[in-house]
CSV table of C-alpha atoms and ligand atoms in Angstrom, one decimal:
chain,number,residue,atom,x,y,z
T,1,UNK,CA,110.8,-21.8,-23.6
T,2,UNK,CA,109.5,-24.4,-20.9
T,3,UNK,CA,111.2,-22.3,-18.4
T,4,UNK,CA,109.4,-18.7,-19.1
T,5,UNK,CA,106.7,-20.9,-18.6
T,6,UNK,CA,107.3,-22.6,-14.7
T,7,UNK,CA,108.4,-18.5,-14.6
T,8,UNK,CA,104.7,-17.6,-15.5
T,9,UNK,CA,103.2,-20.2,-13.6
T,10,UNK,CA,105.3,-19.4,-10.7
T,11,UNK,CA,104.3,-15.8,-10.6
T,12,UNK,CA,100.4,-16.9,-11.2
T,13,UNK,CA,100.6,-18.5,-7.9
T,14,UNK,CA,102.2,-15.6,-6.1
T,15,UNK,CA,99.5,-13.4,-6.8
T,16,UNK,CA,97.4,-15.4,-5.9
T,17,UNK,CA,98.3,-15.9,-2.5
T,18,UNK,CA,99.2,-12.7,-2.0
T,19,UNK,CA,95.5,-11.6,-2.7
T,20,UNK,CA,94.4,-14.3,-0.5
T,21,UNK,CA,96.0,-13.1,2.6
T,22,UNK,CA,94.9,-9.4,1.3
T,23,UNK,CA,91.0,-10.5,2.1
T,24,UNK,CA,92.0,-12.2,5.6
T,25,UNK,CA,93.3,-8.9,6.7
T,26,UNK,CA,90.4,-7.0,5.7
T,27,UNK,CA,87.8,-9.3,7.2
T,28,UNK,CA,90.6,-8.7,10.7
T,29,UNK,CA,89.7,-5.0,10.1
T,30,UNK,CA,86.0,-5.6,10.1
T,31,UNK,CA,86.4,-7.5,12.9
T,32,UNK,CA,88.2,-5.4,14.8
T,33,UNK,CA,86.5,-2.3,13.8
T,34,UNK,CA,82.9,-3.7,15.0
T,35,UNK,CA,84.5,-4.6,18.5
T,36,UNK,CA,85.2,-1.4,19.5
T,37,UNK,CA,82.2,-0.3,18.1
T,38,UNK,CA,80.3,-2.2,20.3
T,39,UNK,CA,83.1,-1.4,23.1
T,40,UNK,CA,82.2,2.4,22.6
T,41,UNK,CA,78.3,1.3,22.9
T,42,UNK,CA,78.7,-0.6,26.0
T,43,UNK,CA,80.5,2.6,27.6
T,44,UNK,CA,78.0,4.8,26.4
T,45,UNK,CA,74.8,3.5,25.1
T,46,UNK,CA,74.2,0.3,26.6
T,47,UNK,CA,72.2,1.9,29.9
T,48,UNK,CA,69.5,3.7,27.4
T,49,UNK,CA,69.4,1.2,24.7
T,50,UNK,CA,69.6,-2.1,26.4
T,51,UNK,CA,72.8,-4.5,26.0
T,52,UNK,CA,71.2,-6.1,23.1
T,53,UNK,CA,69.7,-3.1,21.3
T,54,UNK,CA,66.6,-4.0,22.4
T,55,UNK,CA,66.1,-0.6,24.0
T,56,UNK,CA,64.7,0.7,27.4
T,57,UNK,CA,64.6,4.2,27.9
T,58,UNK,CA,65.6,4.5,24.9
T,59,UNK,CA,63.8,3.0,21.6
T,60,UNK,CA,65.2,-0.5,20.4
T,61,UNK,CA,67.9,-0.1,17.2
T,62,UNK,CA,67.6,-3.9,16.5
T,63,UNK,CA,66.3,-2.3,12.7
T,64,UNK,CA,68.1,0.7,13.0
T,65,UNK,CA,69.5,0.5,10.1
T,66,UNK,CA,67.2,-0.4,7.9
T,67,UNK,CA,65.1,3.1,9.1
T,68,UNK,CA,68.3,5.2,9.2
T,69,UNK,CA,70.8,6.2,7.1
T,70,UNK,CA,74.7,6.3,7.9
T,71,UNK,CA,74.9,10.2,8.0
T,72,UNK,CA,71.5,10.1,10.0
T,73,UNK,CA,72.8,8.2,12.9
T,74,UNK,CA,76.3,9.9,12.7
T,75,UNK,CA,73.5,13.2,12.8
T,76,UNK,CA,71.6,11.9,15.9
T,77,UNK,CA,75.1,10.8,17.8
T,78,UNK,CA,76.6,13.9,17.7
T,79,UNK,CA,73.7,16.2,18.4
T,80,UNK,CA,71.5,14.1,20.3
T,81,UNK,CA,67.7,14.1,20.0
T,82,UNK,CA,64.7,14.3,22.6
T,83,UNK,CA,65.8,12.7,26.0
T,84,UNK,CA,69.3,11.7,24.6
T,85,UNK,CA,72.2,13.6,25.0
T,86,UNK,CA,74.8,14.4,22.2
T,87,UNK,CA,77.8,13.0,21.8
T,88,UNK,CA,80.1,15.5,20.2
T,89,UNK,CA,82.2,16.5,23.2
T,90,UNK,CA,82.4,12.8,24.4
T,91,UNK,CA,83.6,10.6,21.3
T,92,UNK,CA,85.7,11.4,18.6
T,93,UNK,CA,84.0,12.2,15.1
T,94,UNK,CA,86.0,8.7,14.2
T,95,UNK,CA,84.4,6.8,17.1
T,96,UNK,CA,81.0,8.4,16.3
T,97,UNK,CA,81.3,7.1,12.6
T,98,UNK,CA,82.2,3.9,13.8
T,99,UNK,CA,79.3,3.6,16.4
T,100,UNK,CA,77.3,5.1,12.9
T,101,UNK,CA,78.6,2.3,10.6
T,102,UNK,CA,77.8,-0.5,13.2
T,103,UNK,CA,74.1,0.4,14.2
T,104,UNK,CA,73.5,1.2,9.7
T,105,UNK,CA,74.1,-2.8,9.7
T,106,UNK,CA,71.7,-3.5,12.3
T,107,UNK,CA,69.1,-4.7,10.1
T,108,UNK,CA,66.9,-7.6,11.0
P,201,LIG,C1,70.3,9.1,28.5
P,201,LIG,C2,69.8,8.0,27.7
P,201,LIG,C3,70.4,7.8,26.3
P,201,LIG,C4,71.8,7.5,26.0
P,201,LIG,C5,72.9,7.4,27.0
P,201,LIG,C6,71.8,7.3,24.6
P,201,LIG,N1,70.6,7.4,24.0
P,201,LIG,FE1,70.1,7.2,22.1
P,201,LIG,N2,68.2,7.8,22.5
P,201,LIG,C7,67.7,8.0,23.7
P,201,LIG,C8,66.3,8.5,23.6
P,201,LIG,C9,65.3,8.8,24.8
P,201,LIG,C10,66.0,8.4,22.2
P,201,LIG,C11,64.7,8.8,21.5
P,201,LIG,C12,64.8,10.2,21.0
P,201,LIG,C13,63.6,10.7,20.3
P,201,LIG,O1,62.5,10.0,20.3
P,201,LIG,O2,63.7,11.8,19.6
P,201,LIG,C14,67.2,8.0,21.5
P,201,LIG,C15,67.3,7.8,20.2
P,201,LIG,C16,68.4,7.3,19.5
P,201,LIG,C17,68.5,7.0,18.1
P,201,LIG,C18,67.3,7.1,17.1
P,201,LIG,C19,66.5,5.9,17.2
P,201,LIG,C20,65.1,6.0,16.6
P,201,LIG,O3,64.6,4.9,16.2
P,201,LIG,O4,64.6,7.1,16.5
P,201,LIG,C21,69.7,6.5,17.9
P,201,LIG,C22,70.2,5.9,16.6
P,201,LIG,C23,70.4,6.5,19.1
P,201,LIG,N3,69.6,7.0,20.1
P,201,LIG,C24,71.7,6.0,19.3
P,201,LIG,C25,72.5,6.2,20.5
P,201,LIG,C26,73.9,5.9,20.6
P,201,LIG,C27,74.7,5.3,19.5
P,201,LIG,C28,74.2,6.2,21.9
P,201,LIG,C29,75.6,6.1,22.5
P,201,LIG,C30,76.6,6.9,21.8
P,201,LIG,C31,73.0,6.7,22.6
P,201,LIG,N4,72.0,6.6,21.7
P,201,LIG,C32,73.0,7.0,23.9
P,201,LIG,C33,68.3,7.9,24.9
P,201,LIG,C34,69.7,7.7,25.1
């Protein structure tokens, strides 16, 4: 009896930790998936919108995402808009929902 329940324990703690390393990987993702978002907005956006988003021919998207919607900026990306060229022929519709996904957080 005592030992089905060190067994039970035993297996507690294994899922435990496995769950735990489960969350580190994820926040990696994240992490990795905003650096080549902002790699992708160096290359391409940086000279319009300023390297910190503060905008110069372009308008600032500091708050971008709090006036925008995801699908709007993917929108706006891949068609372009007055004075800004579109992006479909350049980036990938994955690196355009990246660059989307990124800018969506950009509330301040
Ligand atoms: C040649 C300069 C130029 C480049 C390069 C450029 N933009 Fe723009 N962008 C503009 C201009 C100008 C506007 C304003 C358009 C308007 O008022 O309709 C704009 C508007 C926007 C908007 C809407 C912002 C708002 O508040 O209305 C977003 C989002 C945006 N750009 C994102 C990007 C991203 C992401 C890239 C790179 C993939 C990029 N832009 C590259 C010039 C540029």
């Amino acid at each position: 009896m005592k030992a089905i329940k060190y067994l039970m324990i035993g297996s507690l703690f294994l899922l435990v930790t496995a769950c735990g390393s489960g969350a580190t990987e994820e926040q990696a993702e994240v992490a990795d998936a905003d650096k080549s978002a902002m790699k992708l907005y160096k290359n391409n956006c940086m000279s319009c919108h300023g390297n910190d988003l503060s905008g110069r021919v372009g308008p600032g998207l500091q708050q971008v995402g709090s006036k925008m919607t995801e699908e709007k900026l993917v929108e706006i990306i891949t068609v372009g808009a007055n004075g800004m060229p579109g992006y479909e022929n350049v980036l990938s519709a994955e690196e355009i929902g990246q660059l989307a996904k990124w800018l969506s957080e950009k509330k301040e």
